[in-house]
CSV table of C-alpha atoms in Angstrom, one decimal:
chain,number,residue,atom,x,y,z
A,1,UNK,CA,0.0,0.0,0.0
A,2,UNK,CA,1.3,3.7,-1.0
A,3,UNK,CA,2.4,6.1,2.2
A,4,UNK,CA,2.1,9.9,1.3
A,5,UNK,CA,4.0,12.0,3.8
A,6,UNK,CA,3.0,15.6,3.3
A,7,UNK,CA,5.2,18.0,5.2
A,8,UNK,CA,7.0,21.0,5.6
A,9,UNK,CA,10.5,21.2,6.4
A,10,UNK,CA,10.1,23.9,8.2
A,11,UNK,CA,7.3,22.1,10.5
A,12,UNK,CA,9.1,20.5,13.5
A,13,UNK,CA,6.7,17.4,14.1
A,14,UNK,CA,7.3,17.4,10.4
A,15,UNK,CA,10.3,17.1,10.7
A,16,UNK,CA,10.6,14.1,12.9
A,17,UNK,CA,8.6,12.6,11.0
A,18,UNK,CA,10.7,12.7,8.6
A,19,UNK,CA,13.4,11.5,10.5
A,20,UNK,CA,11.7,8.5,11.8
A,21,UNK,CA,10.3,6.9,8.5
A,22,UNK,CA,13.8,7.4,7.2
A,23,UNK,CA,15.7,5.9,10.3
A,24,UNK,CA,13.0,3.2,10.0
A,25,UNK,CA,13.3,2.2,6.6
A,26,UNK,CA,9.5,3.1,5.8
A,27,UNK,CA,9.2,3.4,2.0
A,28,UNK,CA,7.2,6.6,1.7
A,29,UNK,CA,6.7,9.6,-1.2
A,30,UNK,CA,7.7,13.0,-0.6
A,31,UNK,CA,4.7,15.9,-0.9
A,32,UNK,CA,6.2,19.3,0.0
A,33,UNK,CA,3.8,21.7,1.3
A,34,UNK,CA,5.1,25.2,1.5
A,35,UNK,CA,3.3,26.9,4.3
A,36,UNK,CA,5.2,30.1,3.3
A,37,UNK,CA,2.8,30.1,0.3
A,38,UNK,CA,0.1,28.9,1.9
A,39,UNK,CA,-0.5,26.0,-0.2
A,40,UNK,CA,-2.5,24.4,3.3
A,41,UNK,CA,-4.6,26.9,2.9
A,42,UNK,CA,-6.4,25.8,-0.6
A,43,UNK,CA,-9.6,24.3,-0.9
A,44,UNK,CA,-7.9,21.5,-2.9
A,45,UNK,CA,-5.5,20.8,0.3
A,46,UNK,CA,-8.8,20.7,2.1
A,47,UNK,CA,-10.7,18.8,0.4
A,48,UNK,CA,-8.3,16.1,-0.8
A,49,UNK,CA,-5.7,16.2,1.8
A,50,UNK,CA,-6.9,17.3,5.3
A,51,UNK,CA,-10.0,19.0,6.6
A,52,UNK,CA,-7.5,21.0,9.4
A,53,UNK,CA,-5.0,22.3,6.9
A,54,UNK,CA,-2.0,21.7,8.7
A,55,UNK,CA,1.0,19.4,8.3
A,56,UNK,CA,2.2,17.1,8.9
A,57,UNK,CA,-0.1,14.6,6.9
A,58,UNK,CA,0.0,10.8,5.7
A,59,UNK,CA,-1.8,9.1,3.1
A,60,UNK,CA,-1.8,5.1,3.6
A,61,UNK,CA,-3.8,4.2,0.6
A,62,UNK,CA,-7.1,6.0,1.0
A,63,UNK,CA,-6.5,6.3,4.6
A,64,UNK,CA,-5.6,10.3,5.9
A,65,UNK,CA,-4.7,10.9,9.4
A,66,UNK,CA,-3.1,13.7,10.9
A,67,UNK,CA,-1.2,14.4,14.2
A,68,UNK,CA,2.2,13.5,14.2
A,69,UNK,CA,2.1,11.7,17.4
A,70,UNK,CA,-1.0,9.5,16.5
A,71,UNK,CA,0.8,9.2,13.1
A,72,UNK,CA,3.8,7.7,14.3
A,73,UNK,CA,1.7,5.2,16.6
A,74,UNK,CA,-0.2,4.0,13.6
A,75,UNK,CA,2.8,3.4,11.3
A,76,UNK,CA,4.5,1.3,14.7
A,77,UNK,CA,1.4,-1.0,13.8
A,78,UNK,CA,1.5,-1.1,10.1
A,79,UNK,CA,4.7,-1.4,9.6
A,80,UNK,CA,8.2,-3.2,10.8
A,81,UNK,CA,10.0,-0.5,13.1
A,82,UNK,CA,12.8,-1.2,15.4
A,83,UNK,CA,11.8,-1.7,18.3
A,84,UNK,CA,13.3,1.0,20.8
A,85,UNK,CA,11.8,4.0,18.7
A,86,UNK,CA,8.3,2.9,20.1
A,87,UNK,CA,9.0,-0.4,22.4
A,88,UNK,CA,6.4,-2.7,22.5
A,89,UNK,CA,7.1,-3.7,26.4
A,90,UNK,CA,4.1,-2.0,28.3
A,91,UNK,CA,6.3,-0.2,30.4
A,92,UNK,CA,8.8,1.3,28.5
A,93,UNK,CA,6.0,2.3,26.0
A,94,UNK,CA,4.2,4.3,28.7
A,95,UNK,CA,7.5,5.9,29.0
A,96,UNK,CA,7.4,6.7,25.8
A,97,UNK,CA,4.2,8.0,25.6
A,98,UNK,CA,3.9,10.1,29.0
A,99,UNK,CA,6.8,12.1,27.0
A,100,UNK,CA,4.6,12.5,23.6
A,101,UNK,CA,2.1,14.0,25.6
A,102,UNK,CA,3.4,16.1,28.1
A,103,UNK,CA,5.3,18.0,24.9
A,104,UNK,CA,1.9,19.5,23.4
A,105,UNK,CA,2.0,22.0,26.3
A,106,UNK,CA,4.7,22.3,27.6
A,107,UNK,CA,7.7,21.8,25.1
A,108,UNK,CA,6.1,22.1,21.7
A,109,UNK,CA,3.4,25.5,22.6
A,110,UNK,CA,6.5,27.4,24.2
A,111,UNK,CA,9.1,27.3,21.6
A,112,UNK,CA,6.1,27.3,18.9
A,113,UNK,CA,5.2,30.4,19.7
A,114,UNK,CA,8.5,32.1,20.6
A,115,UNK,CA,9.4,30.8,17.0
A,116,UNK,CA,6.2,32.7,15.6
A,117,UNK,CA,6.4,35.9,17.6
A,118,UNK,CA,9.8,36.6,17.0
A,119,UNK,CA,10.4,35.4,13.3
A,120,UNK,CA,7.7,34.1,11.5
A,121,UNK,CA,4.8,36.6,12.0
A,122,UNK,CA,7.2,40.0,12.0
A,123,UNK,CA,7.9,38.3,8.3
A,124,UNK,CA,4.4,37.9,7.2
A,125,UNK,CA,2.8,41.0,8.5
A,126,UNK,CA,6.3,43.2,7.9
A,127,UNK,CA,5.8,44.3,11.6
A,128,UNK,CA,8.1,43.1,14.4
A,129,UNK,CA,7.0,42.2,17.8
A,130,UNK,CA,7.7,44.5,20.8
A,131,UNK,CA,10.4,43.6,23.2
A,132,UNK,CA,8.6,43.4,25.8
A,133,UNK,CA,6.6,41.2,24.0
A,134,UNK,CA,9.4,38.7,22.9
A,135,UNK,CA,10.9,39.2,26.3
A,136,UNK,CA,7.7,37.6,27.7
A,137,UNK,CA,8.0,34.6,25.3
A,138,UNK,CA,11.1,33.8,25.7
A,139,UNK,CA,10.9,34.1,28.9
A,140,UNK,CA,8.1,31.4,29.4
A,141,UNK,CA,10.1,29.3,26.3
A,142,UNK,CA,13.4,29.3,28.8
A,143,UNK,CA,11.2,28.2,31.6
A,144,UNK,CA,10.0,25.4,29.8
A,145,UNK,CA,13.1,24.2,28.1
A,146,UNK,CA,14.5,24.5,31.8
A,147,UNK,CA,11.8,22.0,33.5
A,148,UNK,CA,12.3,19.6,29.9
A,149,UNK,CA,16.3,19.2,31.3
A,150,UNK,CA,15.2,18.7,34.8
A,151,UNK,CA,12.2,16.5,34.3
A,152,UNK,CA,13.2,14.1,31.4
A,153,UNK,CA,16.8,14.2,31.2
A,154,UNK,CA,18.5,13.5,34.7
A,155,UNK,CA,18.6,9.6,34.1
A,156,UNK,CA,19.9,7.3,31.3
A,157,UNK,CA,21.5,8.5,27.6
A,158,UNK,CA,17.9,9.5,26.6
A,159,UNK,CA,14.4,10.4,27.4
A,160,UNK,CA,12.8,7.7,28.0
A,161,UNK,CA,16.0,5.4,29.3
A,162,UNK,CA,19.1,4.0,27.4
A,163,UNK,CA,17.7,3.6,24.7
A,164,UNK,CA,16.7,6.4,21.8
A,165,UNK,CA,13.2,6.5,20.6
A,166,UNK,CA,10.7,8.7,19.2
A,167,UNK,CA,10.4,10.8,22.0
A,168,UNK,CA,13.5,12.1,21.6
A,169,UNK,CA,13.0,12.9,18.0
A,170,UNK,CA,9.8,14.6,18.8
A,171,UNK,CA,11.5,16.8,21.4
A,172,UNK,CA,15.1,17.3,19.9
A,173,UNK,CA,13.0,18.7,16.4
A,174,UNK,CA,11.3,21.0,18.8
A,175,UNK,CA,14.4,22.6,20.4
A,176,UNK,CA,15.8,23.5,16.9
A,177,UNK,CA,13.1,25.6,16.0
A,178,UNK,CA,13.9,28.4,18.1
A,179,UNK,CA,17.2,28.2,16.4
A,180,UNK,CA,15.9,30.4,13.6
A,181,UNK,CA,15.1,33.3,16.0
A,182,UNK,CA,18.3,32.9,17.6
A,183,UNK,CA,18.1,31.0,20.6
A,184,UNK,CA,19.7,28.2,21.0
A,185,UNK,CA,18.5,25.8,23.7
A,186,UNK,CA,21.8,23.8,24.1
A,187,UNK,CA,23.9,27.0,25.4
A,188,UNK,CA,24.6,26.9,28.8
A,189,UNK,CA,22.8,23.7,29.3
A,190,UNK,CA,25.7,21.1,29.3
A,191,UNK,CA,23.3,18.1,30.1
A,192,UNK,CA,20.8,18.9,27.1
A,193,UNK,CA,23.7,20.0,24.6
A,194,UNK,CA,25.0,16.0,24.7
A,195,UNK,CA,22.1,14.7,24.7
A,196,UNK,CA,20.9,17.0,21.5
A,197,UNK,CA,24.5,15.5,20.5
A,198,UNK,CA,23.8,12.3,21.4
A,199,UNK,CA,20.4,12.1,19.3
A,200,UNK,CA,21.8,13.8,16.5
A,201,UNK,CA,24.5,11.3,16.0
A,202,UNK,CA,22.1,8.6,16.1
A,203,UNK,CA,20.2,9.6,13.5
A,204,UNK,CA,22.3,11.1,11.2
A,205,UNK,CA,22.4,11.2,7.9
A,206,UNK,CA,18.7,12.3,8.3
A,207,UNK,CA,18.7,14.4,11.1
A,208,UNK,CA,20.8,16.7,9.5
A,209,UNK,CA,19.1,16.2,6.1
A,210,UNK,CA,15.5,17.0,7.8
A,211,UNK,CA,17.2,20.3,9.4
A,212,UNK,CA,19.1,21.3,6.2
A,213,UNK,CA,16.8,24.4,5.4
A,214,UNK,CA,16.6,25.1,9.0
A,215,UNK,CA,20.2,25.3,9.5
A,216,UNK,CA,20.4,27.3,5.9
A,217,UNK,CA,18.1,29.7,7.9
A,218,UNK,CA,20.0,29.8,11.3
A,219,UNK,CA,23.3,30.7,8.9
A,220,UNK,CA,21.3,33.8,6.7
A,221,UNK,CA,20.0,35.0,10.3
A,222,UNK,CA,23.6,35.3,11.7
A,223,UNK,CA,25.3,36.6,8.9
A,224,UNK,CA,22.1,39.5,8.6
A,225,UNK,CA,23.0,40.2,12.3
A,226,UNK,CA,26.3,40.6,12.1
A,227,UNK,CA,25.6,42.9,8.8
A,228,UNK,CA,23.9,45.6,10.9
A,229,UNK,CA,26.4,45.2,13.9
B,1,UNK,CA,-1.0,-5.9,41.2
B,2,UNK,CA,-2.5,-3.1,42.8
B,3,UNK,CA,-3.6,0.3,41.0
B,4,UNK,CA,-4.4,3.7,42.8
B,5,UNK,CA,-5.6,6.5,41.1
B,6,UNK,CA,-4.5,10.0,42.1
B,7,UNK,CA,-6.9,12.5,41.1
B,8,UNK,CA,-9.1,15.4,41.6
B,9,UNK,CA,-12.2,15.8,40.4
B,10,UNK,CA,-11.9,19.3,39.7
B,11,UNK,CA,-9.3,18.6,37.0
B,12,UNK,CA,-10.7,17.5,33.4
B,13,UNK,CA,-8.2,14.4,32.6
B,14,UNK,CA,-8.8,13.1,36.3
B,15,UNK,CA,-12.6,13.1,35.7
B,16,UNK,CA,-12.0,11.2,32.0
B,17,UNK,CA,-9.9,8.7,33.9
B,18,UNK,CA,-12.3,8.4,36.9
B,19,UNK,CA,-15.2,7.6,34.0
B,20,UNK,CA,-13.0,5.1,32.1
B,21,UNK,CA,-11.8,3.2,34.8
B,22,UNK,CA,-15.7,2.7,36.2
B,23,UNK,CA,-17.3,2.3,33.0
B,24,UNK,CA,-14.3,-0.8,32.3
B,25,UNK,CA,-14.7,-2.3,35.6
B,26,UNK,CA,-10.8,-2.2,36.2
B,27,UNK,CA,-10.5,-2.3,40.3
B,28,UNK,CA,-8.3,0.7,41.6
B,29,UNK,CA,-7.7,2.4,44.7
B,30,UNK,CA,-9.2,6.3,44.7
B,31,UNK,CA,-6.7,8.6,46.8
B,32,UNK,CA,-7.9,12.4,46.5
B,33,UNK,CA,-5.6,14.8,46.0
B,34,UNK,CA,-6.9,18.0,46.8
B,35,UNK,CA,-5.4,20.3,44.5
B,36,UNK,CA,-7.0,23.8,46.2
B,37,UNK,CA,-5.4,22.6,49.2
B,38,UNK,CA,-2.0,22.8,47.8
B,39,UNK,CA,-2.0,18.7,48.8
B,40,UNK,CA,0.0,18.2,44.8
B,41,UNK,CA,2.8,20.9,46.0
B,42,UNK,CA,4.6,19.1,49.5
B,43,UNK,CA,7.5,17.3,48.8
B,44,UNK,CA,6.0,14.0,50.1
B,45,UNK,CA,4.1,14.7,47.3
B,46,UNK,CA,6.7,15.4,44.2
B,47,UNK,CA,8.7,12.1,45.8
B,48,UNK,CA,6.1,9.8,46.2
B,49,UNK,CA,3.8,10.0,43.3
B,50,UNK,CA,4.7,12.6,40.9
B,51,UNK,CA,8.0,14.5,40.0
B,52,UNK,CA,5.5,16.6,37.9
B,53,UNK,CA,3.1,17.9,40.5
B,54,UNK,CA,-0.1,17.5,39.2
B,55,UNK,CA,-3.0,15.2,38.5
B,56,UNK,CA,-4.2,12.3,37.7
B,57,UNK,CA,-1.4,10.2,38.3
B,58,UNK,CA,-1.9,6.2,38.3
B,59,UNK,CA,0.7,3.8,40.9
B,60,UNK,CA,0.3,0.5,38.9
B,61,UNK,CA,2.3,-2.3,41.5
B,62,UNK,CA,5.0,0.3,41.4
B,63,UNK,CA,5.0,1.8,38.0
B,64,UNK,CA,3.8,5.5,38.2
B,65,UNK,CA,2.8,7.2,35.1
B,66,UNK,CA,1.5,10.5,34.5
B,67,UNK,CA,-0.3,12.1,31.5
B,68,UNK,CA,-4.2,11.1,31.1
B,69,UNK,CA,-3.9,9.9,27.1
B,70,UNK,CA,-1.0,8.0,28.0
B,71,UNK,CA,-2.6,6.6,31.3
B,72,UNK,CA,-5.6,5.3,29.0
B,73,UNK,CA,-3.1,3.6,26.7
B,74,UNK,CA,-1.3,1.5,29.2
B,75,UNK,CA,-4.6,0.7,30.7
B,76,UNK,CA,-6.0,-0.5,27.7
B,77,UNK,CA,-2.7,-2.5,27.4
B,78,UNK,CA,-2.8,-4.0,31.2
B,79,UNK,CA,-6.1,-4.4,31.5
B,80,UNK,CA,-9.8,-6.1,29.4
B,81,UNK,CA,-10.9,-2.8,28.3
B,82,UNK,CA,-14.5,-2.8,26.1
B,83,UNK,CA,-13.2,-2.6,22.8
B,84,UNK,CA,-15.2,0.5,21.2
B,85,UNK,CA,-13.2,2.8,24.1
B,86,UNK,CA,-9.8,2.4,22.2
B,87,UNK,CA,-10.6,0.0,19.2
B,88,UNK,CA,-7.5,-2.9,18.6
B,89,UNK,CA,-8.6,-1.9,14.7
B,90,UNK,CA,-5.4,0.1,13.4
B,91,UNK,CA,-7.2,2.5,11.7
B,92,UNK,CA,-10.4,2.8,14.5
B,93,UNK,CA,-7.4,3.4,17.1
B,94,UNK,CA,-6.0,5.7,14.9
B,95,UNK,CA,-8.9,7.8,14.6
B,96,UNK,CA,-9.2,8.1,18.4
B,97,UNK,CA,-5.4,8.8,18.8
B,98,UNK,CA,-5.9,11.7,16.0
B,99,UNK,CA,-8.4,13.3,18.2
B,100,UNK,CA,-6.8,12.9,21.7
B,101,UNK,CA,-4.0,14.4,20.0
B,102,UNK,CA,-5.7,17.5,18.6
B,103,UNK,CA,-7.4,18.3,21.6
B,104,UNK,CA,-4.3,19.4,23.8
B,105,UNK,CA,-3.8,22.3,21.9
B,106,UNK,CA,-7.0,22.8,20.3
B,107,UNK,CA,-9.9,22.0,23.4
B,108,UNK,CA,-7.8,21.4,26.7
B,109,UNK,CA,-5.6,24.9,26.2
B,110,UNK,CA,-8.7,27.2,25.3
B,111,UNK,CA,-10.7,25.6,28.0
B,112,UNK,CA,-8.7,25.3,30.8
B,113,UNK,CA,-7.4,28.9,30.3
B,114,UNK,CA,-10.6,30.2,30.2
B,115,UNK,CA,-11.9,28.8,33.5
B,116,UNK,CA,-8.2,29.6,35.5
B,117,UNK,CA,-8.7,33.2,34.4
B,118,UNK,CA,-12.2,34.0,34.9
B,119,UNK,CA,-12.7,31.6,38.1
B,120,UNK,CA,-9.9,29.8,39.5
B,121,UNK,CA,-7.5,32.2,40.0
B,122,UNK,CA,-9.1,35.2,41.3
B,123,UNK,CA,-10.3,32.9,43.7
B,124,UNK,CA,-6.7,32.3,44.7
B,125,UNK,CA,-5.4,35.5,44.4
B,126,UNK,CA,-8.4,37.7,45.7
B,127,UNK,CA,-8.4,39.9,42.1
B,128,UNK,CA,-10.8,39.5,39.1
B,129,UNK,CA,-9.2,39.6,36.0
B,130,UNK,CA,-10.2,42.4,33.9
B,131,UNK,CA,-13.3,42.5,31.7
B,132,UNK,CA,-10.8,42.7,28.7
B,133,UNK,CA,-9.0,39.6,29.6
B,134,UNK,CA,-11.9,37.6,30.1
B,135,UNK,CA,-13.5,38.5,26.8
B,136,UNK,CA,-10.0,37.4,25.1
B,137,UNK,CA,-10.0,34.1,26.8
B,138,UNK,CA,-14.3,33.5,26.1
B,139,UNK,CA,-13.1,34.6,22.5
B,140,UNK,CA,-10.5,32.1,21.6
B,141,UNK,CA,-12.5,29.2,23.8
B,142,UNK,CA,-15.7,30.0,21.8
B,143,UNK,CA,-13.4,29.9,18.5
B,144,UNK,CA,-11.7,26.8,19.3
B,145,UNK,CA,-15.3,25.0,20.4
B,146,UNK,CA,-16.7,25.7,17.3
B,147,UNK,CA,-14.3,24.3,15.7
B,148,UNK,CA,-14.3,21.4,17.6
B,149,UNK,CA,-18.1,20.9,16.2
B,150,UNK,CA,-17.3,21.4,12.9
B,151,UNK,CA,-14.5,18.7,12.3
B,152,UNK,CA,-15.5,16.4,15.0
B,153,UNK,CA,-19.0,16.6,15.1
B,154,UNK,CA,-20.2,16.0,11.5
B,155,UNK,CA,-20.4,12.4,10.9
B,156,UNK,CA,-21.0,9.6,12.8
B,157,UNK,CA,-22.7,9.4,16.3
B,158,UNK,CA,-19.6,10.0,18.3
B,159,UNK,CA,-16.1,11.5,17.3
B,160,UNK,CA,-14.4,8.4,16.1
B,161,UNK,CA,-17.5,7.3,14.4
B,162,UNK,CA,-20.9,4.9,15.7
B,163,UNK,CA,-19.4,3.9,19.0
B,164,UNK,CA,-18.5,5.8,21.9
B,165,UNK,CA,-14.6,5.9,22.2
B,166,UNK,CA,-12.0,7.4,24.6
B,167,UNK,CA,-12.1,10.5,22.6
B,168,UNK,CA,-15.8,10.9,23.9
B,169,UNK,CA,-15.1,11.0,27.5
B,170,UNK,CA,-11.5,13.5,27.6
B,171,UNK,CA,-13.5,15.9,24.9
B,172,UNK,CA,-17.1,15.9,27.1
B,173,UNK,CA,-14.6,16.4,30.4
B,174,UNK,CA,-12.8,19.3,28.9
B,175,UNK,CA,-16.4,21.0,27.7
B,176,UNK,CA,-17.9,20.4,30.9
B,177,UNK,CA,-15.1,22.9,32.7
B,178,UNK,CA,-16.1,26.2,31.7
B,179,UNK,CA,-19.6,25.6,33.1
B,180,UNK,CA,-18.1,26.5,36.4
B,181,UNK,CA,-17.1,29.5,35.5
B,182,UNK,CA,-20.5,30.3,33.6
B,183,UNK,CA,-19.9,29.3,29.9
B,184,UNK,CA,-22.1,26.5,28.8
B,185,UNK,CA,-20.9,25.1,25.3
B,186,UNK,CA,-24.2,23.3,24.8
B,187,UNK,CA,-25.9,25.9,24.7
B,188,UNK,CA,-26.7,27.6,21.1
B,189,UNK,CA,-24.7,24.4,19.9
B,190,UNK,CA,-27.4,22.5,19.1
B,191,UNK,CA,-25.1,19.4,17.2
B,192,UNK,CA,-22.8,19.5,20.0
B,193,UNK,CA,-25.9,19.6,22.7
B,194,UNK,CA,-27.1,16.0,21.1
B,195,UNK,CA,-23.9,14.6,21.3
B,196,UNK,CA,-23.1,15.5,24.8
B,197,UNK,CA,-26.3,14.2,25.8
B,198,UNK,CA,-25.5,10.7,24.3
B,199,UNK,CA,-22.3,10.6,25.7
B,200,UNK,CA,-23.8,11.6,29.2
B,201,UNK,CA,-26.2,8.8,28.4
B,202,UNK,CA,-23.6,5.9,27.3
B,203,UNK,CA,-21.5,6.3,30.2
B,204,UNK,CA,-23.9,7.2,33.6
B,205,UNK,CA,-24.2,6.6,36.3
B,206,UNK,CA,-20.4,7.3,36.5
B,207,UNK,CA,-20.7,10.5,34.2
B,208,UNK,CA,-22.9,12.3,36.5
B,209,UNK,CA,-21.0,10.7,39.7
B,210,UNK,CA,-17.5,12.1,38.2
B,211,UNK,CA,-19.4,15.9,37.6
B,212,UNK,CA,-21.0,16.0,40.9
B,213,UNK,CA,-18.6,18.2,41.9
B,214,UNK,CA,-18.8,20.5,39.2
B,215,UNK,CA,-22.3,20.8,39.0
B,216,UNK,CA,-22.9,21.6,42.8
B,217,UNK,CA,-20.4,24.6,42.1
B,218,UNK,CA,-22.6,25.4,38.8
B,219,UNK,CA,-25.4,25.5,40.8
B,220,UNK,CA,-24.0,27.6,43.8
B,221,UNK,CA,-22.2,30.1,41.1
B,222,UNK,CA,-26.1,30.8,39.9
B,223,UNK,CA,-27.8,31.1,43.0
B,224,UNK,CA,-24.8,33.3,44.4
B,225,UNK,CA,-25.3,35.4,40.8
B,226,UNK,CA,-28.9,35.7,40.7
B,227,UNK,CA,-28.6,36.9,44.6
B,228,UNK,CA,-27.0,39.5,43.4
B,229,UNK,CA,-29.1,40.8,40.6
């Protein structure tokens, strides 16, 4: 059966996605939706693609689902995926899991929006957020990346033990994205920097292939700065 | 093995456990946790039962877990769980998963928010919130509801299709919450209205038992409203 992944590279649950068909050996078709250009935002994407207008998407014959999260639990039961990205031990899968969803609110909304206040709104509308503003965001975005290193990475290599699985993806593809609006979770934070090291050298080649226009954007932003200093 | 639910039925994920576990007939131990009491916060507390802080936490033999969605998962893993809750059909489970995945950020955030800053925490901190606020916070609940009817509600008795799943009882426990603070979603909603009702229906007596709370404050917020009129 054919597996559509539509995505954005720009998208972090995208993203890991991405990541984990490719580190999984899931044979899957590429559909690139630029969100720039609002090509979500078509009625052809709704109608034929998904009813929310978001990505990331799959396509599993006639069957659409969105949701990264739920995605990635559906394709651990269709397909063959090894086993520590989602274990099937009851234990360890809760583990797993408790991670997945604690994210949404605490993880993925902070650097989301810090992401989207500082850098992706100023560039659609043309006006940039106030400072005080921003300061506010990142402020709550710091809190939360602090309470991620406390809560999740104090024992074992990885999140949810010794063992990488697709909760780290999930959170390391978050903690790029405020990258782009330069801030960079692993400075100053020793523990999270090798772990970020850690997961990144575990999935390579394709973590670095998923983040290649993110890092293309990191680079433009830094060389802009330096520009005006 | 023994299993002790932590909860309080003033928060929305503890009531959807509180439901499922009754309406599955899985034996657990209820221990209260009195969250306006600050009873979450001692360190007893944080060391025993949750690093986190919060509620509903389960203590399976001595596995503790956290996170309502991914509470119900290892549930339905450990335990005989009626099939139509969280269907073993990929695709049926996938459906539920998509929605209890879309509602953190979509129902639980607009919700939740609403009822801390119109009643929960000007009853902690002695202040109203401003007028302003308030009507921000109704805004992007009322937004967020009606959109929950539109790509939830349309087909199908329940969310995930005929048969009442786990997606029924965390979105019904979410909508119930702003009723405290004096927002009925039913109301003017006539789709969502019928749907409640069935799932109200499908899963008493332990619905109403799981809201009793909730509706006695209801009740006492309109008496102590209409006294002052």
């Amino acid at each position: 059966m054919s597996l559509k992944l539509y995505y954005d590279a720009l998208s972090q649950p995208s993203r890991a996605l991405l990541i984990f068909l490719q580190s999984s050996n899931i044979p899957f078709t590429r559909c690139v939706v630029n969100l720039g250009k609002g090509e979500h935002l078509t009625e052809e994407y709704k109608n034929e693609v998904s009813r929310f207008q978001k990505v990331p998407v799959i396509v599993h014959g006639d069957f659409r689902l969105t949701e990264s999260v739920g995605i990635l639990r559906y394709l651990c039961r269709e397909y063959t995926v090894p086993d520590h990205f989602y274990p099937k031990d009851s234990k360890l899968q809760a583990r797993v899991d408790e991670y997945l969803e604690w994210q949404h609110n605490n993880i993925r909304m902070f650097c989301a929006l810090y992401f989207q206040k500082k850098w992706l709104l100023p560039k659609i509308t043309g006006e940039p957020a106030s400072e005080k503003t921003i300061a506010e965001y990142e402020h709550r975005m710091i809190d939360g990346i602090d309470n991620f290193e406390r809560c999740w990475l104090q024992s074992g290599s990885f999140i949810a033990g010794d063992n990488l699985s697709a909760a780290d993806i999930w959170a390391a593809c978050e903690l790029e994205q405020p990258r782009i609006a330069g801030y960079d979770a692993a400075e100053g934070r020793p523990i999270l920097s090798r772990w970020l090291s850690r997961v990144r050298d575990e999935l390579n080649p394709h973590y670095e292939e998923a983040h290649t226009f993110l890092n293309k954007l990191v680079h433009l932003n830094r060389k802009a700065k330096s520009a005006k200093l």
